[in-house]
Short mmCIF file of C-alpha atoms and ligand atoms in Angstrom, two decimals:
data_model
loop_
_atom_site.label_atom_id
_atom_site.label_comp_id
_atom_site.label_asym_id
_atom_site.label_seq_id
_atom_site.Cartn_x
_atom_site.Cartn_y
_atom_site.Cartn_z
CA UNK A 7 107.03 103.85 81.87
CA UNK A 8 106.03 103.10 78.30
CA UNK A 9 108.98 100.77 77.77
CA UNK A 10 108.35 98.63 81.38
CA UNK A 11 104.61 97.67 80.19
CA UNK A 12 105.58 97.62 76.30
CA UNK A 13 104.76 94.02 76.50
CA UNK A 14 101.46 94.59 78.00
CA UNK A 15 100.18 97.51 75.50
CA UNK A 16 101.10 95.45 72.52
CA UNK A 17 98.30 92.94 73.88
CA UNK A 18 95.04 94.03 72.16
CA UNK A 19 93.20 93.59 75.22
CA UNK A 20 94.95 96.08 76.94
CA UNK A 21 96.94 98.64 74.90
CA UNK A 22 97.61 102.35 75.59
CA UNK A 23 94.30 102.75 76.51
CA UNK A 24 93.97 100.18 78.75
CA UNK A 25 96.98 100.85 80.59
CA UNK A 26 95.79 104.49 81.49
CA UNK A 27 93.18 103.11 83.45
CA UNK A 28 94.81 100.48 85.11
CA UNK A 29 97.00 103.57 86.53
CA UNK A 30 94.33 105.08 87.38
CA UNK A 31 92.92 102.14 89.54
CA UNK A 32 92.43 101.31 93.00
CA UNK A 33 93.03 97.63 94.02
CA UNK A 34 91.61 96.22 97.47
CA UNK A 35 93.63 92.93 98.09
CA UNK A 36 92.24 91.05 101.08
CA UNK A 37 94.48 88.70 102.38
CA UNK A 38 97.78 88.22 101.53
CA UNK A 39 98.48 84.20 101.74
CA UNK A 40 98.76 82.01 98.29
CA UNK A 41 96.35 83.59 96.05
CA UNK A 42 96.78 87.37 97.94
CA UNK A 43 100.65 87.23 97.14
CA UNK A 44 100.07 85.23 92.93
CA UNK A 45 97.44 88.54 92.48
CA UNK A 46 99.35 91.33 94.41
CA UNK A 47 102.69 90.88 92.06
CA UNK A 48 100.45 90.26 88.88
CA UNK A 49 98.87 93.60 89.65
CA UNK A 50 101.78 95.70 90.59
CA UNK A 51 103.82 94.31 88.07
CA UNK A 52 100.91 95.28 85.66
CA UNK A 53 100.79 99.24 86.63
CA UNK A 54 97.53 99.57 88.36
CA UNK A 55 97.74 102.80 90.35
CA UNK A 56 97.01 102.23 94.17
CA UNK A 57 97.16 98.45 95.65
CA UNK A 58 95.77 97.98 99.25
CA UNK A 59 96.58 94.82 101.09
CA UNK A 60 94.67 93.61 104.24
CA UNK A 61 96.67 90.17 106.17
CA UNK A 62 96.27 89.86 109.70
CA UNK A 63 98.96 87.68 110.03
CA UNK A 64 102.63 87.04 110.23
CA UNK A 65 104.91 84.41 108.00
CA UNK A 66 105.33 81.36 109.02
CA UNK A 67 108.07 78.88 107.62
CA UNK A 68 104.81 76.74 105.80
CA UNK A 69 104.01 79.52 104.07
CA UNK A 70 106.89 79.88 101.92
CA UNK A 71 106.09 76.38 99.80
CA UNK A 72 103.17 79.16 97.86
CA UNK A 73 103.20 82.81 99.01
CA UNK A 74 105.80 83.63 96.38
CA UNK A 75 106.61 86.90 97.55
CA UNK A 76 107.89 86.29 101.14
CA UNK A 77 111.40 84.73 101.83
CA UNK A 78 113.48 83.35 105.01
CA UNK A 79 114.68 86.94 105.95
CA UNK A 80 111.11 88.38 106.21
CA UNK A 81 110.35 85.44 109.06
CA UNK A 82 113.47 85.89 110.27
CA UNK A 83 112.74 89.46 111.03
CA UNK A 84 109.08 88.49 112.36
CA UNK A 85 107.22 90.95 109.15
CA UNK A 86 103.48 90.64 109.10
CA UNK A 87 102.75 89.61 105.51
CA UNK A 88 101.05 93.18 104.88
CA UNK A 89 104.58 94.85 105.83
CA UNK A 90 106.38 92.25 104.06
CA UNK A 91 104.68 92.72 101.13
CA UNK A 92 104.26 95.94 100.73
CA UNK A 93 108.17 96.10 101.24
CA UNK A 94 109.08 93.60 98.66
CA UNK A 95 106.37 94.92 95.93
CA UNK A 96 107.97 98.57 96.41
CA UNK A 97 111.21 97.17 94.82
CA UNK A 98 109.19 95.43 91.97
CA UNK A 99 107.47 98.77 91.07
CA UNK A 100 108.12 102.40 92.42
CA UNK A 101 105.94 104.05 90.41
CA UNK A 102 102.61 101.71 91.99
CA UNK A 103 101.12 103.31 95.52
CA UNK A 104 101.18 100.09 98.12
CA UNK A 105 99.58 100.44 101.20
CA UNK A 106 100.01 97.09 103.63
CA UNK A 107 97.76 97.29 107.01
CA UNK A 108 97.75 94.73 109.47
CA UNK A 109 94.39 93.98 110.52
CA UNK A 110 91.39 91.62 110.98
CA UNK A 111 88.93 92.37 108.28
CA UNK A 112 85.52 92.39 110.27
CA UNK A 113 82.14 94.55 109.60
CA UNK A 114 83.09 97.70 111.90
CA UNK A 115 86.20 98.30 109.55
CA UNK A 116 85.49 96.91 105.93
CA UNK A 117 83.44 100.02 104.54
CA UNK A 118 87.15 102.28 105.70
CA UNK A 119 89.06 99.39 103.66
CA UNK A 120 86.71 99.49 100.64
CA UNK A 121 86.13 103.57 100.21
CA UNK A 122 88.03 104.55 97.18
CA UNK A 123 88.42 100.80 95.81
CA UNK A 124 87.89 99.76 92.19
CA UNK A 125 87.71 96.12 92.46
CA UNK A 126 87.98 93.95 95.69
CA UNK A 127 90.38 90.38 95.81
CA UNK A 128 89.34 87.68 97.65
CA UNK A 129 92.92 86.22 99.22
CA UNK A 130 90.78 84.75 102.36
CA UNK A 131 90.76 81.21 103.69
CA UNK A 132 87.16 81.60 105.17
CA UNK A 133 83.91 81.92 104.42
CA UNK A 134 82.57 84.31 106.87
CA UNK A 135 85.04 87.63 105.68
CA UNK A 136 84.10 86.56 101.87
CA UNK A 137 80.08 86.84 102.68
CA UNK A 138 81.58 90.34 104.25
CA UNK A 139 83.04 91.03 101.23
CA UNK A 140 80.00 90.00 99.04
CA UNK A 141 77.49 92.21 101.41
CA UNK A 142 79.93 95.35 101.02
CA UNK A 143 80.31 94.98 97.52
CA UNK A 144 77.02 94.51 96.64
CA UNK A 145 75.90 97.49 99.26
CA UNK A 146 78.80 100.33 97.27
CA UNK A 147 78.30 98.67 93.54
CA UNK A 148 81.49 97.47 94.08
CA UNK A 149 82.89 94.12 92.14
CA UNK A 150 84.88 91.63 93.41
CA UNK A 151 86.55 88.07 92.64
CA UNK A 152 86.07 84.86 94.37
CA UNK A 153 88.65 82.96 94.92
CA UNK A 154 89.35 79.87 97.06
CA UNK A 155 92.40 76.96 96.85
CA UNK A 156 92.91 74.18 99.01
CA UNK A 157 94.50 70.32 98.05
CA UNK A 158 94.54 70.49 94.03
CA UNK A 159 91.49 72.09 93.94
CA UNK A 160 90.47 75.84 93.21
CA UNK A 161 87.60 77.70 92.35
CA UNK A 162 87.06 81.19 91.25
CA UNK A 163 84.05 83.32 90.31
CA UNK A 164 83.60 87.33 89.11
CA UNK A 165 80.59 88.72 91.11
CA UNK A 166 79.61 92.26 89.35
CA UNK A 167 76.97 93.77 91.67
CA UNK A 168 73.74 94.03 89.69
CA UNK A 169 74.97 92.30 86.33
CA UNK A 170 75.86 89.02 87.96
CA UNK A 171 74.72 85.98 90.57
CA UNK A 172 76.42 87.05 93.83
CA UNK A 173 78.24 84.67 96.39
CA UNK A 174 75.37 84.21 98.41
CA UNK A 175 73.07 82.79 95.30
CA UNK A 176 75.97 80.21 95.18
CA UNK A 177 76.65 79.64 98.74
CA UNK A 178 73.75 80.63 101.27
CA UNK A 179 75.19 79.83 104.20
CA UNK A 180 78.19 79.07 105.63
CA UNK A 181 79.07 75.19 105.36
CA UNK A 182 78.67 73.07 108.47
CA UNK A 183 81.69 73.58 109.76
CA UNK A 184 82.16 69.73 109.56
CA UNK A 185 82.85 69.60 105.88
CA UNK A 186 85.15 72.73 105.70
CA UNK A 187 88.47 72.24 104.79
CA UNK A 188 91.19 74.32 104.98
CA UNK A 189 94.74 74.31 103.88
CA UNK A 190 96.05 74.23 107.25
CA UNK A 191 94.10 70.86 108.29
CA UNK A 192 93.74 69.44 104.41
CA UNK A 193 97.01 70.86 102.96
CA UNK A 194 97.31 72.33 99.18
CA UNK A 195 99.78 72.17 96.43
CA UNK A 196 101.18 75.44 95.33
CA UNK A 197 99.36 75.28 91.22
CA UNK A 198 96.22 75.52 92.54
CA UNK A 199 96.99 78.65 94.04
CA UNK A 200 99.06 79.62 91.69
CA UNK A 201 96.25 79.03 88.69
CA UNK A 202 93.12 80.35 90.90
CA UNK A 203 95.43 83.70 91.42
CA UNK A 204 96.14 84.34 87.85
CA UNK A 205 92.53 83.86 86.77
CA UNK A 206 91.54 86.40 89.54
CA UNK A 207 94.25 89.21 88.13
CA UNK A 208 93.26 88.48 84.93
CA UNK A 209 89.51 89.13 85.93
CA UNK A 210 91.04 92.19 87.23
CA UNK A 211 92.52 93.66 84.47
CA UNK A 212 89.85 92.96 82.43
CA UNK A 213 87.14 94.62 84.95
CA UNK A 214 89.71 97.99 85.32
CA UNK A 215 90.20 98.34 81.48
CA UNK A 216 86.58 97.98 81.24
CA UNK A 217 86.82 94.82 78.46
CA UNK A 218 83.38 93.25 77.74
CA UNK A 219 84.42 89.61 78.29
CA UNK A 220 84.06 89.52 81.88
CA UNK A 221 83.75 85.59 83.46
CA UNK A 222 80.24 84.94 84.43
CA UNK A 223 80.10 81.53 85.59
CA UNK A 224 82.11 79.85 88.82
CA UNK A 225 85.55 77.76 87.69
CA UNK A 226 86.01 74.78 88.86
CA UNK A 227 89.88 73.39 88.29
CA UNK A 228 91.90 70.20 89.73
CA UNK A 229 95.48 71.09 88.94
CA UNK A 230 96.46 67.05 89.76
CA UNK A 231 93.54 65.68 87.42
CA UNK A 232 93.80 68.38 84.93
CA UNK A 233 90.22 68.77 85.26
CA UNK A 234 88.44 72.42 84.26
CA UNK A 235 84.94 72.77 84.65
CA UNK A 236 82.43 75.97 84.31
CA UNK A 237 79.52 76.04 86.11
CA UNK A 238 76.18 78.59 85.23
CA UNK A 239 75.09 80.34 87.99
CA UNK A 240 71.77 81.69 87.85
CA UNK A 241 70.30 84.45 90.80
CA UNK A 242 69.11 82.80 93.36
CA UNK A 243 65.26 83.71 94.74
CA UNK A 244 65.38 84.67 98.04
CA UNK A 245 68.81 85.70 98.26
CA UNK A 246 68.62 88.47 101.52
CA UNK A 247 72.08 89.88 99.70
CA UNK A 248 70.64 90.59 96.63
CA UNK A 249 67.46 91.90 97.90
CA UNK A 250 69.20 94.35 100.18
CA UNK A 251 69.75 93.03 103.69
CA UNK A 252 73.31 92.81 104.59
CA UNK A 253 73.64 90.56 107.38
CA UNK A 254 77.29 90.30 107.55
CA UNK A 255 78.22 93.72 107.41
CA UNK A 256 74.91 95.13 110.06
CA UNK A 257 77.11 92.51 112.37
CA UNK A 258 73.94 90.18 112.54
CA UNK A 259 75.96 87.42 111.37
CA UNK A 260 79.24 86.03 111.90
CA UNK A 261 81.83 85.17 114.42
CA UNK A 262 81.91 86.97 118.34
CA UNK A 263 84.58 86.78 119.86
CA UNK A 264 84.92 88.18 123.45
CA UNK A 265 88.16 89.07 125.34
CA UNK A 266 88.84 86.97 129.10
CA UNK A 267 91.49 89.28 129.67
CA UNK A 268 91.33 88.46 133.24
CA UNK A 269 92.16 84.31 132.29
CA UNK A 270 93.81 85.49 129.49
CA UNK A 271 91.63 83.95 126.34
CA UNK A 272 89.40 84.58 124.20
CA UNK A 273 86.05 83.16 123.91
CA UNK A 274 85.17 82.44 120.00
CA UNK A 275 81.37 81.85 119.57
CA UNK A 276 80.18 81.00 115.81
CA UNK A 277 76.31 81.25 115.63
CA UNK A 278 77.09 79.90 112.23
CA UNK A 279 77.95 76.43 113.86
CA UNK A 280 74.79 74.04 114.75
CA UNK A 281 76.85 71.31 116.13
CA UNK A 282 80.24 69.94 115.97
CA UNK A 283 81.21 66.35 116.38
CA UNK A 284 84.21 66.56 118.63
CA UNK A 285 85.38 63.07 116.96
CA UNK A 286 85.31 64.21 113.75
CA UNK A 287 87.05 67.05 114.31
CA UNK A 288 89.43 65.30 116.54
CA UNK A 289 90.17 62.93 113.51
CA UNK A 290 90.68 66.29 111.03
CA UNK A 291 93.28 67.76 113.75
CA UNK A 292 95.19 64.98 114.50
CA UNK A 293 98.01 65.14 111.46
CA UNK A 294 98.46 69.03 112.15
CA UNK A 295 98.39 69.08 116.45
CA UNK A 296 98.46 67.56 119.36
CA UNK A 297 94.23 66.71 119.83
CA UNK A 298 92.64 65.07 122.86
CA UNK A 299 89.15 65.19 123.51
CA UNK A 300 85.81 63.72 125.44
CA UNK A 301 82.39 64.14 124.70
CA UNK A 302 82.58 67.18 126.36
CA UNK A 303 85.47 69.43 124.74
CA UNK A 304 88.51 68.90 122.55
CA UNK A 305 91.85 70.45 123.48
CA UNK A 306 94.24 71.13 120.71
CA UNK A 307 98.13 72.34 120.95
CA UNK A 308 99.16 74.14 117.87
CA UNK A 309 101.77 76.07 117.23
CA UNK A 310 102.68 77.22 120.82
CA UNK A 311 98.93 77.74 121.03
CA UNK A 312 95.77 76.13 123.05
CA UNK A 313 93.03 76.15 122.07
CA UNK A 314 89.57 74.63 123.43
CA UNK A 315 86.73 73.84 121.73
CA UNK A 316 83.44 72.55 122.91
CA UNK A 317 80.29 70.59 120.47
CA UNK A 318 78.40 73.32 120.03
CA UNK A 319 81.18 75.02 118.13
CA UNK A 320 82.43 77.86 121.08
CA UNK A 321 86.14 77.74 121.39
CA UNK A 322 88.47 79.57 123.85
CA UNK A 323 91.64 80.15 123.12
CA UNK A 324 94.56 80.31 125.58
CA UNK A 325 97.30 82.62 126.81
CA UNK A 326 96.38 85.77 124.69
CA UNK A 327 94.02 88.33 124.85
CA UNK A 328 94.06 89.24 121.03
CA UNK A 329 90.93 88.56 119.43
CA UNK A 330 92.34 88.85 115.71
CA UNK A 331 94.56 85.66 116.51
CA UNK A 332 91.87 83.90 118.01
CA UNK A 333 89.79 84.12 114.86
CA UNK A 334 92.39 83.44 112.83
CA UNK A 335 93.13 80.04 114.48
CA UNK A 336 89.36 79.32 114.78
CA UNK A 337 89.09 80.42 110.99
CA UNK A 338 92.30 78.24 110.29
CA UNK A 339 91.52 75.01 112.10
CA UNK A 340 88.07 74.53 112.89
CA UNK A 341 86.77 76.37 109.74
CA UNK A 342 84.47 79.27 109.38
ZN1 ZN B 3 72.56 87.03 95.58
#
């Protein structure tokens, strides 16, 4: 064992010392897509003890331009990413614990996810399971890392419950769901990703070794301008997280979705939506679906799935009765 992470105790920052604790560490990974898969093979490779890693979905042949641990045989054999990559991460390092679950992170199961976790990693694509993440973490003294990629843009932030800002001093509410983007409607190259990822391990590492230098203000990269910016956050007054209330994890807040098992659908309703201008959203779906819409609802056909969604942001979702999918294509196309 000494002479597989000889290169990583000869680093000052780390050394013998270090490396005991990252083996005895618990990693929470939740979701496994670009920046999930860049941090889950840093942090195996890197001998932390026990990684857990949450996906709730399957791999798709898009995926494979950035989640650098899946290949052709792993959608050819229909793996969720969670199996997938707990399979493939096995082979990188036996001596690592990897535990892949499939499921929808949501606030009746986080606080199961998070018991015996050092540090939580944010591999999500919305912003509702990351203000989840910031009310558990902040509610079990918990820290986590931020991190979000999409076009050639990334941003990444170290929230340390009680020593720094937390997510919801930066971001109080969820954006209008108008000026969300996400990769699957705005596209991303695979650097950002790739960058974001390895700032959050790094963060990591330095969190479970217990270094001093932790990252205290919110990155702000452009991998195509080569732009890197750092941004102070201070607390924010009035923020209900760090006062205490937890509004995403008592289930006050968030997504509903309800089962129409007899139509088979499911009904999505976002009280986190105001209103949505069909046309807009119309115009944001067209490259990625087939879109047609009135003033009254929008229908969109993606990927062998319907989906319908009306202005004041409900959506129902066709031909299935699983909830978890139909909040992952509401989280992946209309934003949440
Ligand atoms: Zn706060």
């Amino acid at each position: 064992m000494i002479d597989r992470y000889s290169r990583q105790t000869l680093f000052d920052g780390i050394g013998e010392e270090g490396q005991r604790r990252l083996g005895n560490s618990c990693v929470l990974i939740i979701g496994c897509g670009a920046l999930g898969t860049v941090i889950a093979t840093s942090l195996v490779r890197a001998g932390v003890g026990k990684v857990r890693i949450i996906d709730r979905d399957f791999i798709e042949y898009h995926n494979l331009q950035r989640q650098v641990i899946f290949d052709e045989d792993d959608i050819r054999n229909g793996l969720p990413k969670a199996i997938a990559a707990e399979r493939h991460l096995k082979k990188v390092n036996s001596s690592v614990e990897i535990e892949g679950i499939v499921a929808d992170v949501n606030y009746t199961n986080i606080e199961g996810f998070v018991r015996d976790a050092d540090i939580i990693l944010d591999g999500l694509d919305n912003f509702e399971t990351r203000f989840l993440i910031n009310d558990v973490s902040l509610k079990h003294k918990i820290p986590w890392i931020y991190g979000g990629a999409i076009s050639s843009l990334g941003m990444t932030m170290t929230i340390i419950p009680g020593v720094t800002s937390c997510f919801r001093c930066i971001f109080p509410a969820i954006p209008p769901s108008r000026t969300i983007l996400t990769c699957d409607t705005a596209g991303v190259i695979s650097p950002a990703p790739f960058v974001i990822g390895s700032l959050q391990s790094t963060e990591a590492m330095k969190i479970l070794v217990g270094a001093e230098e932790i990252n205290r203000d919110l990155i702000i990269i452009d991998v195509w301008k080569g732009n890197f910016h750092r941004l102070k956050i201070g607390p924010r007054e009035n923020c209900p997280v760090c006062q205490g209330k937890y509004e995403f994890l008592d289930g006050k807040s968030g997504m509903r979705t309800t089962s129409l098992c007899g139509q088979n659908a499911v009904q999505v309703v976002n009280p986190g939506v105001e209103e949505l201008s069909l046309e807009q959203l119309a115009a944001r779906l067209k490259p990625v679906g087939e879109v047609a819409h009135n003033e009254f609802m929008l229908r969109l056909n993606i990927d062998g799935q319907e989906m319908v969604v009306f202005p004041d942001g409900r959506a129902i979702v066709k031909n299935t009765c699983d909830e978890s999918l139909a909040r992952g294509l509401y989280a992946k196309y209309i934003g949440a």
